[in-house]
mmCIF file of C-alpha atoms in Angstrom:
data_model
loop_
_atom_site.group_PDB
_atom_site.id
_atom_site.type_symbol
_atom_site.label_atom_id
_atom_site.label_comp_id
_atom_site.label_asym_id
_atom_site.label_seq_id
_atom_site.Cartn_x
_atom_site.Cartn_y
_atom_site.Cartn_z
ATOM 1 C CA UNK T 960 44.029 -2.663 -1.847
ATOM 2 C CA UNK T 961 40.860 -2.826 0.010
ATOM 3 C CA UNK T 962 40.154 0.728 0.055
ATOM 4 C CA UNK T 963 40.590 0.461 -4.064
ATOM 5 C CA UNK T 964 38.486 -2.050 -4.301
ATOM 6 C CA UNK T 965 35.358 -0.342 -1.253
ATOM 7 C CA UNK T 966 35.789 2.232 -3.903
ATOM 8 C CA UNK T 967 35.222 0.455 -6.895
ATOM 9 C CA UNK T 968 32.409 -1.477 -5.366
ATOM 10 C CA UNK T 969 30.687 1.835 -4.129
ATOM 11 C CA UNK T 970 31.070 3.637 -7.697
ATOM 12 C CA UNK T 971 29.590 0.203 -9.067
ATOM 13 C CA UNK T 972 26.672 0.330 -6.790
ATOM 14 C CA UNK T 973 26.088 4.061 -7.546
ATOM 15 C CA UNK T 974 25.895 3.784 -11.678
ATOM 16 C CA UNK T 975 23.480 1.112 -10.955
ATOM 17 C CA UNK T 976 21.333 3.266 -8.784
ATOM 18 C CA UNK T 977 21.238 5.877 -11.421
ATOM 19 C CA UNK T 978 20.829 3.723 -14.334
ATOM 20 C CA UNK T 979 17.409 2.291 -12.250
ATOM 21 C CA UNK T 980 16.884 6.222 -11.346
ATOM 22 C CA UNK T 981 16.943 7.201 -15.036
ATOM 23 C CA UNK T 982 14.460 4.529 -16.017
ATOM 24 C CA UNK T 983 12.091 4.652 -13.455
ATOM 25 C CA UNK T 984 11.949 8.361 -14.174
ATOM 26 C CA UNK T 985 10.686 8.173 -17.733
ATOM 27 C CA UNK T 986 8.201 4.911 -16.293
ATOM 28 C CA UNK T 987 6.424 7.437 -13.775
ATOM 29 C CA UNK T 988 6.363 10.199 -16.104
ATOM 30 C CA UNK T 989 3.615 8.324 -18.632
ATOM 31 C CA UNK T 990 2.015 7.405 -15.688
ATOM 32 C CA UNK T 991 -1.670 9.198 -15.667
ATOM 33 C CA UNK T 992 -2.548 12.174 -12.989
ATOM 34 C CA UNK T 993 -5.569 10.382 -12.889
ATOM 35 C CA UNK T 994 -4.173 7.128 -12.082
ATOM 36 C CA UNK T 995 -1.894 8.451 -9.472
ATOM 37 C CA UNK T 996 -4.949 10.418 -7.832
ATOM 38 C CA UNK T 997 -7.183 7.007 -7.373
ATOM 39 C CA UNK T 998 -3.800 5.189 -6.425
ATOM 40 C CA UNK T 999 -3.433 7.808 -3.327
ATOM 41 C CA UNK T 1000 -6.584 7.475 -2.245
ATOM 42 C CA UNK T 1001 -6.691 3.972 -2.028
ATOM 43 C CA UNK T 1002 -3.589 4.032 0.080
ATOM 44 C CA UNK T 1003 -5.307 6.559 2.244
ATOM 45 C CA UNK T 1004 -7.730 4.250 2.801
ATOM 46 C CA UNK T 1005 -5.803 1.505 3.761
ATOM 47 C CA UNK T 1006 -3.609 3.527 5.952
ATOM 48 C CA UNK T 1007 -6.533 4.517 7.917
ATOM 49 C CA UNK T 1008 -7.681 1.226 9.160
ATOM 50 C CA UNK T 1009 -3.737 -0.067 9.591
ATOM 51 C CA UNK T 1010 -2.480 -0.999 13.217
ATOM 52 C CA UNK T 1011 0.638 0.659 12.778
ATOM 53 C CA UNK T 1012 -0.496 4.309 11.699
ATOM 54 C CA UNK T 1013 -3.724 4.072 13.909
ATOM 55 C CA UNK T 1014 -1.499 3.223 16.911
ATOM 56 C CA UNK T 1015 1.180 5.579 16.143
ATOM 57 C CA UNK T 1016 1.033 8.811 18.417
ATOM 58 C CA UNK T 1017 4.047 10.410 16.604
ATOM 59 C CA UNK T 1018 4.004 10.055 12.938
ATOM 60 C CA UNK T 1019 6.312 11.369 10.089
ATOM 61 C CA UNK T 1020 4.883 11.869 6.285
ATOM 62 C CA UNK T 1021 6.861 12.827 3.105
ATOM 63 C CA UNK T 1022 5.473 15.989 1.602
ATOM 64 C CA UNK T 1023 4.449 14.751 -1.815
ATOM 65 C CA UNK T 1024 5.732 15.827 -5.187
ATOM 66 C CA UNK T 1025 2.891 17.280 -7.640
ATOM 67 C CA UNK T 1026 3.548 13.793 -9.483
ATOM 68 C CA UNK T 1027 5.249 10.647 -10.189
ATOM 69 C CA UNK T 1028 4.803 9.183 -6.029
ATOM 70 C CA UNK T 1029 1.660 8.906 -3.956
ATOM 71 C CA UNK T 1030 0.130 12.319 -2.841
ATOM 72 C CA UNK T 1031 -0.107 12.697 1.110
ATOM 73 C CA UNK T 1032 -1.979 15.741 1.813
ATOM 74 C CA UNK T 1033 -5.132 13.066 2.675
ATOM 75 C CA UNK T 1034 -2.621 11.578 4.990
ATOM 76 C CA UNK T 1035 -1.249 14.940 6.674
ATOM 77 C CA UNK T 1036 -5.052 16.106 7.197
ATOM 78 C CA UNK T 1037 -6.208 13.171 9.000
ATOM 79 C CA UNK T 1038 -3.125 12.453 11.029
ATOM 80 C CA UNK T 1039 -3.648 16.150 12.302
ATOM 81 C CA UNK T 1040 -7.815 15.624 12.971
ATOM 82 C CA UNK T 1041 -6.895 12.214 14.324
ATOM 83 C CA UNK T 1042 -4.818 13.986 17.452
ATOM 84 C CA UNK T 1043 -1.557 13.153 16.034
ATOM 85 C CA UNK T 1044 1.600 14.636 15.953
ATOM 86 C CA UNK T 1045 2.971 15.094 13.016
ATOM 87 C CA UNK T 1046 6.140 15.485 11.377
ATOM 88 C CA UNK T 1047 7.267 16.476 7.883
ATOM 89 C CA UNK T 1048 10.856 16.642 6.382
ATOM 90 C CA UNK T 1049 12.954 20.174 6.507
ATOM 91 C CA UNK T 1050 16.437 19.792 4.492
ATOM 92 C CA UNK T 1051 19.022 21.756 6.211
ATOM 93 C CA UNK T 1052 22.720 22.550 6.238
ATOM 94 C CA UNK T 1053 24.835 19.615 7.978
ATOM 95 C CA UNK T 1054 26.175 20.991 11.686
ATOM 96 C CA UNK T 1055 28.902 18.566 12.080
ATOM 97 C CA UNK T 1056 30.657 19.139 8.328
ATOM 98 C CA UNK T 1057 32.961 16.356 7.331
ATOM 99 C CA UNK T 1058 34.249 15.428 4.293
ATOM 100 C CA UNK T 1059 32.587 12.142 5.091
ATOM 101 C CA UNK T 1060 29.453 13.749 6.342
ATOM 102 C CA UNK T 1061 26.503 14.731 3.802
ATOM 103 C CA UNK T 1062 26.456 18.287 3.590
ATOM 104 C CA UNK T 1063 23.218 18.842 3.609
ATOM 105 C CA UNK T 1064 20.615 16.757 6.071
ATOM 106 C CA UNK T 1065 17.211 16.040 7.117
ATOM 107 C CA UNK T 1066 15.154 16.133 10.526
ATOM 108 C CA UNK T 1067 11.461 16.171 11.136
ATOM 109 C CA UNK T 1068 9.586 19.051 12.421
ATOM 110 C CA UNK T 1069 6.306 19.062 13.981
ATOM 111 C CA UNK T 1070 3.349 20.313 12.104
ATOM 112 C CA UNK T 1071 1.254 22.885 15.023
ATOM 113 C CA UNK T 1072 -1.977 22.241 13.214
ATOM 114 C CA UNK T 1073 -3.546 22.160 10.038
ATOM 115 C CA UNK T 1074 -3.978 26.052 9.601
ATOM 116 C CA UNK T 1075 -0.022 26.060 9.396
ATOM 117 C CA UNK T 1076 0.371 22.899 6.943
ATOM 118 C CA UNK T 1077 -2.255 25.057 4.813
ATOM 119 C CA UNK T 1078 0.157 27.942 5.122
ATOM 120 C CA UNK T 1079 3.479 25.782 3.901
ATOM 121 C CA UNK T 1080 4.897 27.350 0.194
ATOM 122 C CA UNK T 1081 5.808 24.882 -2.105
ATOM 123 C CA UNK T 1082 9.551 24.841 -2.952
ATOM 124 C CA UNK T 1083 11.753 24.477 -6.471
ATOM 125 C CA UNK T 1084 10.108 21.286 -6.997
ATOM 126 C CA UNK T 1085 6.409 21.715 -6.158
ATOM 127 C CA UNK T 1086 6.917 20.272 -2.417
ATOM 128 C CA UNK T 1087 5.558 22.114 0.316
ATOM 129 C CA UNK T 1088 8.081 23.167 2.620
ATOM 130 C CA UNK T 1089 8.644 24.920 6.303
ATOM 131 C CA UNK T 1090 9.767 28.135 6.523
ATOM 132 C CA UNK T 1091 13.401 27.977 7.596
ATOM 133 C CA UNK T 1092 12.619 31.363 9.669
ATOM 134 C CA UNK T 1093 9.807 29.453 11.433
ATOM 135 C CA UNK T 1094 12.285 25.899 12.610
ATOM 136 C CA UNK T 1095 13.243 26.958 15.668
ATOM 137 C CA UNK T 1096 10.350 27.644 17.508
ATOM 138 C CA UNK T 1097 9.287 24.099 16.054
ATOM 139 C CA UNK T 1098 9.480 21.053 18.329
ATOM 140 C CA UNK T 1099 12.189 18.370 15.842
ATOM 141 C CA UNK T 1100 13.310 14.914 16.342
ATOM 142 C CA UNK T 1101 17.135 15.314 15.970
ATOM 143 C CA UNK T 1102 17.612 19.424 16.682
ATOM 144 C CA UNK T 1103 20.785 21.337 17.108
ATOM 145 C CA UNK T 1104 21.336 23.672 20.214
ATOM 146 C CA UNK T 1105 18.519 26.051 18.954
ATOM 147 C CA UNK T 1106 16.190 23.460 19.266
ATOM 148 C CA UNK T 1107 12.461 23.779 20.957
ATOM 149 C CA UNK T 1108 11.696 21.160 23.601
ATOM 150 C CA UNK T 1109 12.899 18.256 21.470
ATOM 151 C CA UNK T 1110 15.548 16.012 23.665
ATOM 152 C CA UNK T 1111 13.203 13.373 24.285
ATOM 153 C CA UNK T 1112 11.240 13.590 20.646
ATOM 154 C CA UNK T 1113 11.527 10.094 18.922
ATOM 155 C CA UNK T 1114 9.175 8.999 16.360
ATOM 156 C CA UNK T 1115 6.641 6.180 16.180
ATOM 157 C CA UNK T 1116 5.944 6.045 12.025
ATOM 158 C CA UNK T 1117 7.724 7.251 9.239
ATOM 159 C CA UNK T 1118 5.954 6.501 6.347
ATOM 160 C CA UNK T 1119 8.818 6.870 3.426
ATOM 161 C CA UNK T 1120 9.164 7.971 -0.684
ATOM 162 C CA UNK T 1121 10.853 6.223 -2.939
ATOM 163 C CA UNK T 1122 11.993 5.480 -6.408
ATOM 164 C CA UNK T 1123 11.637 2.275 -7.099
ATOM 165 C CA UNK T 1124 11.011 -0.999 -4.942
ATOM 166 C CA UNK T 1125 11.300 -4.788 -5.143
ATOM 167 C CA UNK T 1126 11.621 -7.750 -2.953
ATOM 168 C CA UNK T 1127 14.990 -9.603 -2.643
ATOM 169 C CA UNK T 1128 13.920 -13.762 -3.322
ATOM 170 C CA UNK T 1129 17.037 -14.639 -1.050
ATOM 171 C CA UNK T 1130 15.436 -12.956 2.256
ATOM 172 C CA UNK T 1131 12.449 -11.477 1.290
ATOM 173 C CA UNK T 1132 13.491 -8.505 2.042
ATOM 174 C CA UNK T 1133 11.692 -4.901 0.680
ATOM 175 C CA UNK T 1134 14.297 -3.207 -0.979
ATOM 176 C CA UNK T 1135 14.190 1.047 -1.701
ATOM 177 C CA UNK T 1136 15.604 3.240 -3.884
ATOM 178 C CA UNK T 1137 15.656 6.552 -2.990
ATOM 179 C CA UNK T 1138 16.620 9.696 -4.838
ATOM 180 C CA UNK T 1139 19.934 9.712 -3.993
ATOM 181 C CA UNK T 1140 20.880 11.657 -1.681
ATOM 182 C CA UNK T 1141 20.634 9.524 1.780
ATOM 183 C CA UNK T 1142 18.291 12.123 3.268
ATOM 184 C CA UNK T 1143 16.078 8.980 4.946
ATOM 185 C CA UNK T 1144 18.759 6.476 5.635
ATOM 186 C CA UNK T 1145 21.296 9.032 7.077
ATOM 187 C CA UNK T 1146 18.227 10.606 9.405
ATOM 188 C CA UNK T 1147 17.001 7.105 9.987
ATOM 189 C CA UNK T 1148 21.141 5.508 11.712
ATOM 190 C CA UNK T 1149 21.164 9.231 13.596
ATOM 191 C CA UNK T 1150 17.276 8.635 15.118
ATOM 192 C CA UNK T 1151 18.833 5.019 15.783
ATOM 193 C CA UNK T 1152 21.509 6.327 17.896
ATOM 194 C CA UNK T 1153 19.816 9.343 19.598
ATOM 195 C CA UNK T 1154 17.221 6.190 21.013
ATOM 196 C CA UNK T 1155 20.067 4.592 22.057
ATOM 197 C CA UNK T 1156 21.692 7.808 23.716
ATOM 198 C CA UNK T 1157 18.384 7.940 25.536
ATOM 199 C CA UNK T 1158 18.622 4.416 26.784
ATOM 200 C CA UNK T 1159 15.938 3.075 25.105
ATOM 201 C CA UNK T 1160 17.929 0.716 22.893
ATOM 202 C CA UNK T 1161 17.056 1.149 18.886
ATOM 203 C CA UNK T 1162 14.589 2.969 17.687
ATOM 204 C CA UNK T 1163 11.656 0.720 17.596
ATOM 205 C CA UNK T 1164 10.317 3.212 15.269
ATOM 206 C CA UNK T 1165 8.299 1.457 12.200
ATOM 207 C CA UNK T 1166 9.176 2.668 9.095
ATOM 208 C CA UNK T 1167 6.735 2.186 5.793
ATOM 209 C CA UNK T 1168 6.706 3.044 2.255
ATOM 210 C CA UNK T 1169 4.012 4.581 0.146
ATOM 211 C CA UNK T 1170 4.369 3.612 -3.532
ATOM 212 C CA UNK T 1171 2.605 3.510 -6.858
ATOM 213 C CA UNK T 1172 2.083 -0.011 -7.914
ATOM 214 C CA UNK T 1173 4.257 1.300 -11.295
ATOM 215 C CA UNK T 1174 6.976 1.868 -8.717
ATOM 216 C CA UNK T 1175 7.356 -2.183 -7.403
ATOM 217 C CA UNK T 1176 9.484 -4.520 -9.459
ATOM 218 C CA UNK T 1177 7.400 -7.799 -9.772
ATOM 219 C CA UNK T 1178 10.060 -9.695 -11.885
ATOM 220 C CA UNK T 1179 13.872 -9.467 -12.791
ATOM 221 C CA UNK T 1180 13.298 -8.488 -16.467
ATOM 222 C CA UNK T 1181 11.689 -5.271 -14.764
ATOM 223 C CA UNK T 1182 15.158 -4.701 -12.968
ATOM 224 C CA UNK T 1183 15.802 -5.153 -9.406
ATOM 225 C CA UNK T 1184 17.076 -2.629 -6.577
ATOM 226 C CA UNK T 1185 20.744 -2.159 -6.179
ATOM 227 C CA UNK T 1186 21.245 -2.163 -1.896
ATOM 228 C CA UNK T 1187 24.372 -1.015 -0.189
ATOM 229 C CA UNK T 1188 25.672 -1.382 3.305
ATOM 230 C CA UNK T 1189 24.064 2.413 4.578
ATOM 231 C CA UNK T 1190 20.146 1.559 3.069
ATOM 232 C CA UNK T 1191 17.840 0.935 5.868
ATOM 233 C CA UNK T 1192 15.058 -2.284 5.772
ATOM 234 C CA UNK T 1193 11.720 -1.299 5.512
ATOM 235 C CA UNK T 1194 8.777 -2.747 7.760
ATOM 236 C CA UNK T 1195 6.473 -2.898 4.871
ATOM 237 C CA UNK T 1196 4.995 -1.280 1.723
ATOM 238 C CA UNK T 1197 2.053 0.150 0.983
ATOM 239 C CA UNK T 1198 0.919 0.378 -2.977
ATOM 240 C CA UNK T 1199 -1.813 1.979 -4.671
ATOM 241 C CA UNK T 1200 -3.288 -1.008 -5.752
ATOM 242 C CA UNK T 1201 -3.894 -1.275 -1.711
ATOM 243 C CA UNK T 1202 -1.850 -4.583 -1.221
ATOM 244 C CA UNK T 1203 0.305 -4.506 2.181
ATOM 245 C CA UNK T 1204 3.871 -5.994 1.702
ATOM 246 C CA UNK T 1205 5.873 -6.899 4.911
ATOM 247 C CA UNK T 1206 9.099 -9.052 4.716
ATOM 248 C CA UNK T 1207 6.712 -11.494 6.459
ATOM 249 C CA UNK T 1208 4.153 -11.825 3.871
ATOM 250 C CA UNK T 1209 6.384 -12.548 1.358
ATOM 251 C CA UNK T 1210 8.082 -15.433 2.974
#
């Protein structure tokens, strides 16, 4: 009866992502190119004075879509001048396949320089993307047995996409909604336990959103974020109006 009922509960949490999904999509789509443009900068600006990103040695940034989120190339450029190493996603086929696995996963793979983020194609969706050929003479976070110098890689940063984003008023907590695949939260519990595999408890990685202002619920009748048992807690938020949320300042 319980498994009946985990079920039901999980297809119940699911329609509501996608129902949120479906809405927020046609809310980003009238929002301006312009608007988006000055919204990315500003968060470029406040990222650049913030304690977290300037004290992170190992950083990971989303590769931006050509609209509807924050753009990151700013970002990518100056982690890269600033001495950084950098990471960006690369989707790949799952090694351990289980019908209770994802069958398709992410890791992070280290940028050389900015001559070879220049050189990234952009795939189906206007994302620039690494060269699959290219991964495995690339340093990555999680790896397989093909993998370059990486058993020690953790990360500092991850600054995060999402959907759609609100604050819960019973703990204050930053909620996300992805896209809806798991690609972050599934990467995020196997970064968790590779830190621990290495003795070094959790990750004390911080991990931080990037967001539109569109993209933050303010009130109920705007909807609020549907959370299940497998979606990570964010450190903070970052919008384009360049307020800083943390579950701290909200308390």
């Amino acid at each position: 009866m319980s498994i009946v009922k985990d079920e039901s509960a999980m297809a119940s949490l699911n329609a509501a992502k996608q129902q949120l999904r479906s809405a927020m999509k046609q809310k980003l789509g009238a929002i301006p190119h312009e608007s988006a443009i000055s919204q990315s900068s500003t968060v470029f600006n406040v990222l650049r004075d913030f304690k977290p990103y300037v004290e992170a040695r190992r950083v990971s940034v989303f590769l931006s879509m050509p609209s509807g989120e924050i753009q990151t190339d700013a970002i990518v450029r100056h982690a890269i001048d600033s001495g950084k190493e950098v990471f960006v996603p690369y989707l790949h086929r799952n090694p351990l396949p289980s019908p209770d696995l994802p069958a398709r996963v992410m890791d992070m793979v280290r940028l050389r320089d900015l001559a070879d983020y220049q050189s990234l194609k952009p795939d189906r969706w206007g994302i620039p993307s690494i060269d699959p050929a290219t991964v495995h003479e690339r340093q990555r976070i999680l790896g397989g047995p093909d993998v370059h110098h990486s058993d020690q890689a953790l990360l500092d940063l991850i600054l995060v996409p999402g959907v759609a984003f609100d604050i819960s008023p019973e703990t204050g907590a930053i909620r996300r909604l992805g896209h809806g695949k798991g690609f972050y939260d599934y990467f995020i519990n196997r970064l968790k336990a590779k830190a621990s595999s290495l003795g070094m408890g959790e990750s004390p990685v911080m991990l931080y959103a990037l967001a539109l202002s569109e993209q933050l619920l303010r009130s109920p009748s705007e909807g609020s974020v549907p959370v299940g048992p497998f979606d990570q807690r964010l450190d903070g938020l970052v919008l384009g109006n360049g307020e800083v949320i943390t579950p701290e300042s909200v308390k």
